[in-house]
Short mmCIF file of C-alpha atoms and ligand atoms in Angstrom, two decimals:
data_model
loop_
_atom_site.label_atom_id
_atom_site.label_comp_id
_atom_site.label_asym_id
_atom_site.label_seq_id
_atom_site.Cartn_x
_atom_site.Cartn_y
_atom_site.Cartn_z
CA UNK A 22 0.02 -0.12 -0.49
CA UNK A 23 1.26 3.59 -1.08
CA UNK A 24 1.92 6.66 1.44
CA UNK A 25 2.88 9.95 1.53
CA UNK A 26 5.58 10.41 4.61
CA UNK A 27 6.52 13.57 5.71
CA UNK A 28 10.74 14.28 5.37
CA UNK A 29 10.65 16.63 7.84
CA UNK A 30 14.62 16.86 8.17
CA UNK A 31 13.90 19.03 4.51
CA UNK A 32 10.22 20.12 4.71
CA UNK A 33 8.54 18.00 2.02
CA UNK A 34 6.19 14.87 1.40
CA UNK A 35 7.96 11.98 0.03
CA UNK A 36 5.21 9.19 -1.98
CA UNK A 37 6.53 6.04 -0.49
CA UNK A 38 4.89 3.07 -3.43
CA UNK A 39 6.08 -0.56 -3.02
CA UNK A 40 4.19 -1.38 -6.27
CA UNK A 41 6.92 0.30 -8.10
CA UNK A 42 8.91 -1.71 -8.12
CA UNK A 43 7.15 -4.36 -9.51
CA UNK A 44 6.76 -2.10 -13.18
CA UNK A 45 9.07 -4.24 -15.67
CA UNK A 46 12.51 -2.49 -16.32
CA UNK A 47 14.31 -0.88 -19.29
CA UNK A 48 17.28 -3.33 -20.40
CA UNK A 49 13.89 -6.45 -19.90
CA UNK A 50 11.08 -4.39 -22.02
CA UNK A 51 13.34 -2.17 -24.51
CA UNK A 52 14.34 -3.61 -27.35
CA UNK A 53 14.63 -2.88 -31.14
CA UNK A 54 12.64 -6.17 -31.60
CA UNK A 55 9.40 -6.26 -31.20
CA UNK A 56 8.58 -9.60 -32.15
CA UNK A 57 9.84 -10.94 -28.68
CA UNK A 58 6.80 -9.32 -26.90
CA UNK A 59 3.62 -7.19 -27.09
CA UNK A 60 2.95 -4.31 -25.78
CA UNK A 61 0.76 -3.49 -23.65
CA UNK A 62 -0.23 0.62 -26.05
CA UNK A 63 -0.25 -0.88 -28.49
CA UNK A 64 -3.86 -1.04 -30.92
CA UNK A 65 -5.52 -4.45 -31.46
CA UNK A 66 -3.60 -5.31 -27.14
CA UNK A 67 -6.48 -3.32 -25.51
CA UNK A 68 -6.83 -6.42 -24.38
CA UNK A 69 -3.38 -6.19 -21.60
CA UNK A 70 -4.29 -3.19 -20.22
CA UNK A 71 -7.33 -2.51 -17.43
CA UNK A 72 -9.88 -1.96 -19.16
CA UNK A 73 -9.56 2.00 -19.81
CA UNK A 74 -11.64 4.97 -18.28
CA UNK A 75 -11.38 7.08 -22.11
CA UNK A 76 -10.44 7.90 -24.88
CA UNK A 77 -10.54 9.56 -27.98
CA UNK A 78 -12.18 7.17 -29.65
CA UNK A 79 -16.04 6.78 -32.50
CA UNK A 80 -15.91 2.88 -31.41
CA UNK A 81 -16.79 1.01 -28.29
CA UNK A 82 -14.49 1.10 -25.34
CA UNK A 83 -12.31 -0.96 -25.13
CA UNK A 84 -11.63 -1.71 -28.76
CA UNK A 85 -9.21 -1.55 -31.35
CA UNK A 86 -8.45 2.99 -33.59
CA UNK A 87 -8.91 5.15 -31.05
CA UNK A 88 -6.85 8.33 -31.04
CA UNK A 89 -5.06 8.84 -27.91
CA UNK A 90 -6.48 6.37 -24.96
CA UNK A 91 -6.08 6.29 -20.73
CA UNK A 92 -5.99 3.99 -18.94
CA UNK A 93 -5.43 3.27 -14.78
CA UNK A 94 -1.25 2.87 -13.96
CA UNK A 95 -1.60 -0.59 -13.39
CA UNK A 96 2.11 -0.81 -11.03
CA UNK A 97 0.14 3.06 -9.61
CA UNK A 98 1.97 4.60 -6.81
CA UNK A 99 -1.31 6.26 -4.99
CA UNK A 100 -4.48 3.99 -5.40
CA UNK A 101 -8.42 6.71 -6.01
CA UNK A 102 -9.99 4.00 -3.12
CA UNK A 103 -8.55 4.95 0.37
CA UNK A 104 -9.45 6.57 2.86
CA UNK A 105 -8.02 10.37 2.86
CA UNK A 106 -6.85 10.02 7.23
CA UNK A 107 -3.39 11.25 8.20
CA UNK A 108 -1.43 8.94 10.37
CA UNK A 109 0.26 10.43 13.33
CA UNK A 110 3.24 8.16 14.86
CA UNK A 111 5.29 10.62 16.91
CA UNK A 112 7.87 13.05 14.98
CA UNK A 113 6.42 10.20 12.29
CA UNK A 114 3.16 11.82 9.38
CA UNK A 115 1.52 10.39 7.19
CA UNK A 116 -1.12 10.83 4.51
CA UNK A 117 -2.16 6.75 2.50
CA UNK A 118 -1.60 7.44 -1.01
CA UNK A 119 -5.33 8.70 -2.30
CA UNK A 120 -5.38 9.48 -5.69
CA UNK A 121 -5.39 8.44 -9.50
CA UNK A 122 -2.51 7.29 -11.40
CA UNK A 123 -3.01 7.62 -15.49
CA UNK A 124 -1.99 6.67 -18.49
CA UNK A 125 -2.09 8.29 -21.02
CA UNK A 126 -1.58 6.92 -24.29
CA UNK A 127 -0.05 9.45 -26.91
CA UNK A 128 -0.88 7.72 -30.28
CA UNK A 129 -2.08 4.12 -31.21
CA UNK A 130 2.52 4.36 -32.56
CA UNK A 131 4.55 2.55 -30.74
CA UNK A 132 7.35 4.33 -32.51
CA UNK A 133 6.11 7.82 -33.29
CA UNK A 134 6.83 10.52 -30.40
CA UNK A 135 4.93 13.71 -29.80
CA UNK A 136 8.44 15.30 -31.79
CA UNK A 137 6.97 13.18 -34.85
CA UNK A 138 3.16 13.47 -34.36
CA UNK A 139 0.71 16.01 -36.19
CA UNK A 140 -0.22 19.48 -35.32
CA UNK A 141 -3.81 17.11 -35.31
CA UNK A 142 -2.58 14.60 -32.77
CA UNK A 143 -0.61 16.70 -30.54
CA UNK A 144 -4.13 18.74 -30.52
CA UNK A 145 -6.05 15.27 -29.53
CA UNK A 146 -3.15 14.64 -26.92
CA UNK A 147 -3.90 18.14 -25.47
CA UNK A 148 -7.89 17.54 -25.45
CA UNK A 149 -7.85 14.52 -23.34
CA UNK A 150 -5.26 15.96 -20.83
CA UNK A 151 -7.82 18.41 -20.25
CA UNK A 152 -10.76 15.76 -20.54
CA UNK A 153 -9.09 14.26 -17.33
CA UNK A 154 -8.47 16.66 -15.39
CA UNK A 155 -12.07 18.08 -15.40
CA UNK A 156 -12.83 14.37 -14.84
CA UNK A 157 -10.68 15.10 -11.47
CA UNK A 158 -10.87 18.21 -10.46
CA UNK A 159 -14.71 16.76 -9.11
CA UNK A 160 -13.05 14.96 -6.92
CA UNK A 161 -13.06 17.13 -4.36
CA UNK A 162 -10.40 15.93 -1.96
CA UNK A 163 -7.82 15.64 -4.29
CA UNK A 164 -5.11 19.05 -4.86
CA UNK A 165 -2.42 18.57 -6.97
CA UNK A 166 -2.10 17.30 -10.58
CA UNK A 167 0.86 16.45 -12.04
CA UNK A 168 0.79 15.75 -16.42
CA UNK A 169 4.41 14.61 -17.50
CA UNK A 170 6.07 12.85 -20.09
CA UNK A 171 9.55 10.30 -19.43
CA UNK A 172 11.06 10.17 -23.20
CA UNK A 173 13.77 7.92 -23.14
CA UNK A 174 16.59 6.04 -20.71
CA UNK A 175 17.91 9.36 -18.98
CA UNK A 176 14.21 10.21 -18.37
CA UNK A 177 12.77 7.97 -16.42
CA UNK A 178 10.93 5.51 -18.36
CA UNK A 179 10.15 1.79 -18.71
CA UNK A 180 7.73 1.55 -21.49
CA UNK A 181 8.67 2.52 -24.36
CA UNK A 182 5.46 3.46 -26.62
CA UNK A 183 5.19 7.07 -25.59
CA UNK A 184 2.69 7.59 -23.30
CA UNK A 185 2.13 10.53 -20.22
CA UNK A 186 1.79 9.76 -16.66
CA UNK A 187 -1.17 12.09 -14.88
CA UNK A 188 -0.30 12.00 -11.29
CA UNK A 189 -3.65 13.33 -8.89
CA UNK A 190 -2.35 13.75 -4.95
CA UNK A 191 -4.66 14.88 -2.16
CA UNK A 192 -1.50 17.41 -0.60
CA UNK A 193 0.61 19.93 -2.52
CA UNK A 194 3.66 19.11 -3.36
CA UNK A 195 6.56 20.74 -1.21
CA UNK A 196 8.24 23.22 -4.45
CA UNK A 197 4.05 24.02 -5.52
CA UNK A 198 3.13 25.27 -2.35
CA UNK A 199 5.90 27.36 -1.77
CA UNK A 200 5.78 28.54 -4.98
CA UNK A 201 2.06 29.70 -4.08
CA UNK A 202 3.51 31.39 -1.02
CA UNK A 203 5.65 33.70 -3.23
CA UNK A 204 3.74 34.16 -6.50
CA UNK A 205 0.52 35.28 -4.32
CA UNK A 206 3.28 38.10 -1.80
CA UNK A 207 4.22 38.87 -6.02
CA UNK A 208 0.55 39.48 -6.47
CA UNK A 209 0.05 41.59 -4.30
CA UNK A 210 2.82 43.56 -4.65
CA UNK A 211 2.59 43.62 -8.57
CA UNK A 212 -0.40 43.08 -9.51
CA UNK A 213 1.00 40.22 -11.95
CA UNK A 214 2.38 36.11 -10.95
CA UNK A 215 5.66 35.47 -11.31
CA UNK A 216 5.14 33.29 -14.39
CA UNK A 217 2.95 36.58 -16.49
CA UNK A 218 6.30 39.04 -15.45
CA UNK A 219 8.51 36.49 -16.64
CA UNK A 220 7.56 36.35 -19.85
CA UNK A 221 6.31 39.94 -20.35
CA UNK A 222 9.93 40.38 -19.58
CA UNK A 223 10.85 37.58 -21.70
CA UNK A 224 9.32 39.74 -25.20
CA UNK A 225 10.47 42.79 -23.89
CA UNK A 226 14.00 40.96 -23.82
CA UNK A 227 13.79 38.59 -26.82
CA UNK A 228 17.09 37.21 -27.31
CA UNK A 229 15.56 33.95 -25.56
CA UNK A 230 12.32 34.22 -27.22
CA UNK A 231 12.09 31.23 -29.81
CA UNK A 232 8.35 31.82 -31.49
CA UNK A 233 4.78 32.42 -30.77
CA UNK A 234 1.80 30.94 -31.88
CA UNK A 235 -1.65 33.35 -31.01
CA UNK A 236 -1.30 34.44 -26.74
CA UNK A 237 1.35 31.68 -26.07
CA UNK A 238 5.36 32.06 -26.64
CA UNK A 239 7.92 29.37 -26.57
CA UNK A 240 11.38 30.24 -24.58
CA UNK A 241 14.35 29.41 -23.50
CA UNK A 242 14.12 30.92 -19.82
CA UNK A 243 16.79 32.39 -18.89
CA UNK A 244 17.45 30.28 -16.32
CA UNK A 245 17.13 26.77 -18.02
CA UNK A 246 18.22 24.04 -15.55
CA UNK A 247 18.73 21.99 -18.26
CA UNK A 248 20.75 22.19 -21.93
CA UNK A 249 18.16 23.45 -24.89
CA UNK A 250 15.41 23.48 -21.55
CA UNK A 251 12.33 25.16 -23.90
CA UNK A 252 9.54 26.77 -21.89
CA UNK A 253 6.16 27.85 -23.25
CA UNK A 254 3.66 29.74 -21.36
CA UNK A 255 -0.35 31.50 -22.19
CA UNK A 256 1.09 35.23 -22.81
CA UNK A 257 -2.53 36.45 -20.66
CA UNK A 258 -2.66 34.60 -17.50
CA UNK A 259 -4.26 31.53 -18.16
CA UNK A 260 -4.39 29.27 -15.19
CA UNK A 261 -4.70 25.97 -15.94
CA UNK A 262 -4.21 23.78 -19.25
CA UNK A 263 -7.78 23.13 -18.65
CA UNK A 264 -9.12 26.91 -19.05
CA UNK A 265 -7.89 27.43 -22.87
CA UNK A 266 -10.53 27.85 -25.53
CA UNK A 267 -11.05 25.88 -27.82
CA UNK A 268 -8.69 28.30 -30.50
CA UNK A 269 -5.82 28.28 -27.89
CA UNK A 270 -5.77 24.74 -27.18
CA UNK A 271 -4.65 24.34 -31.65
CA UNK A 272 -2.71 27.04 -31.18
CA UNK A 273 -0.35 25.33 -27.93
CA UNK A 274 -0.84 22.40 -30.46
CA UNK A 275 1.04 23.94 -33.57
CA UNK A 276 3.99 25.68 -30.88
CA UNK A 277 4.55 22.25 -29.40
CA UNK A 278 5.18 21.42 -33.01
CA UNK A 279 7.78 23.96 -33.67
CA UNK A 280 9.46 23.48 -30.54
CA UNK A 281 10.11 19.75 -31.35
CA UNK A 282 11.07 20.59 -35.34
CA UNK A 283 13.85 23.18 -33.94
CA UNK A 284 14.66 20.42 -30.90
CA UNK A 285 15.53 17.62 -33.16
CA UNK A 286 16.91 19.72 -35.90
CA UNK A 287 19.57 20.85 -33.44
CA UNK A 288 19.36 17.64 -31.13
CA UNK A 289 18.31 13.97 -33.07
CA UNK A 290 16.61 12.26 -31.18
CA UNK A 291 16.39 12.71 -27.95
CA UNK A 292 15.70 12.17 -24.12
CA UNK A 293 13.38 14.13 -22.47
CA UNK A 294 10.78 14.75 -19.60
CA UNK A 295 7.97 16.65 -20.43
CA UNK A 296 5.33 18.66 -16.95
CA UNK A 297 2.78 21.50 -17.26
CA UNK A 298 2.96 23.34 -14.19
CA UNK A 299 -1.13 23.91 -13.11
CA UNK A 300 -3.03 25.46 -10.60
CA UNK A 301 -4.54 23.32 -8.08
CA UNK A 302 -7.16 21.40 -8.68
CA UNK A 303 -9.21 21.69 -5.38
CA UNK A 304 -9.21 23.99 -2.45
CA UNK A 305 -7.70 21.77 0.34
CA UNK A 306 -6.69 23.73 3.79
CA UNK A 307 -2.86 24.29 1.73
CA UNK A 308 -4.56 25.79 -0.18
CA UNK A 309 -7.37 28.15 -0.10
CA UNK A 310 -4.83 31.46 0.81
CA UNK A 311 -5.04 31.39 -2.99
CA UNK A 312 -7.66 30.29 -4.40
CA UNK A 313 -9.30 33.69 -4.56
CA UNK A 314 -7.70 35.42 -7.20
CA UNK A 315 -5.74 31.93 -8.83
CA UNK A 316 -7.37 33.48 -11.92
CA UNK A 317 -5.16 36.57 -12.76
CA UNK A 318 -2.30 35.40 -9.73
CA UNK A 319 -1.26 31.81 -11.76
CA UNK A 320 0.05 31.15 -15.85
CA UNK A 321 -0.58 27.45 -16.80
CA UNK A 322 3.60 26.63 -17.39
CA UNK A 323 4.31 23.92 -20.67
CA UNK A 324 8.46 23.23 -19.25
CA UNK A 325 10.24 20.61 -21.56
CA UNK A 326 14.03 19.72 -20.63
CA UNK A 327 16.35 17.39 -22.77
CA UNK A 328 18.23 15.36 -20.58
CA UNK A 329 21.81 15.20 -22.20
CA UNK A 330 23.55 14.40 -19.52
CA UNK A 331 22.18 12.59 -16.07
CA UNK A 332 21.92 14.15 -13.26
CA UNK A 333 24.54 14.19 -9.80
CA UNK A 334 25.61 14.19 -6.39
CA UNK A 335 25.66 18.29 -6.31
CA UNK A 336 22.10 18.50 -7.54
CA UNK A 337 20.53 16.30 -6.05
CA UNK A 338 22.43 17.63 -2.78
CA UNK A 339 22.03 21.16 -3.27
CA UNK A 340 18.97 21.63 -5.50
CA UNK A 341 21.26 23.78 -7.93
CA UNK A 342 21.87 22.90 -11.85
CA UNK A 343 25.26 23.36 -13.82
CA UNK A 344 24.45 23.86 -17.06
CA UNK A 345 26.84 23.76 -20.10
CA UNK A 346 25.56 25.67 -22.20
CA UNK A 347 24.07 29.50 -22.00
CA UNK A 348 20.75 29.69 -22.55
CA UNK A 349 20.81 32.94 -24.72
CA UNK A 350 23.08 30.08 -27.43
CA UNK A 351 20.62 27.88 -27.27
CA UNK A 352 18.13 28.98 -28.29
CA UNK A 353 19.80 30.96 -30.87
CA UNK A 354 21.30 27.53 -31.77
CA UNK A 355 17.08 26.97 -32.11
CA UNK A 356 15.96 29.54 -33.91
CA UNK A 357 18.51 28.64 -36.57
CA UNK A 358 20.20 32.06 -37.06
ZN1 ZN B 17 3.71 0.21 -28.15
#
């Protein structure tokens, strides 16, 4: 059974998920020869996964011929059924791992990663994330939703078929909580959230901007943690992906497509993590003081971090990144100047 434990020394939560030990190992499942195993995420193999929670399709559930498909994670880090009651044992404190862990299979194709998908398929992927976000939000116990992709060995992927993970939890992770606190103070002082102000200043500086489509801009952040790191953000405050209009989604899909084209031109096929940072799903004891102004103070972001190098002891012990390439140089190379 999974639980969320409080690390008092570092004041952060840790998800203890013993079930995840049984995940297929990288060496075992990553093979060039597809006939040697049957991929549960490929079209036609729907019987190999738990029943789908959602699919973009015109036909019956759990049958072939879909565009995107969402299933509960077999090796789930959290379980939705558990009671959300915190436990205390002396100084030690934990919350059972209440939540949802879902796998979104990006497309039926085993080989085609998001960086090779067409614009329509990226739009379907975004719309699927929005539909699942709206649904998970209905469970009032859930407050944070992490939406992320691990692609390739260096990024921690254990399943080759391109997919996205949605992990909803009853608590806000510490770094996000610290951000919410700093952000609301900043908003009260400046009338703009930190992300909105950063985007505003990046657009004035121009040197790190890659491209803009509609209300979205892509840039290499001033203090990027990773070489060729790219952030995509709205130029107006939109707190969460599910607050985007249909046109916003189409524009965002096109910008994602353009950014991956730039990255591929420089890096070839590369390992990466991709994650969305969105506003909290619901009000709870941690988030109530931030939720009043959330639509004005919070701007969601999408970050793509190519994983060219592995992290070392310095990064883990200090939480400080060492980036060997200047972000302005990365932007220049990506733009093809
Ligand atoms: Zn597959």
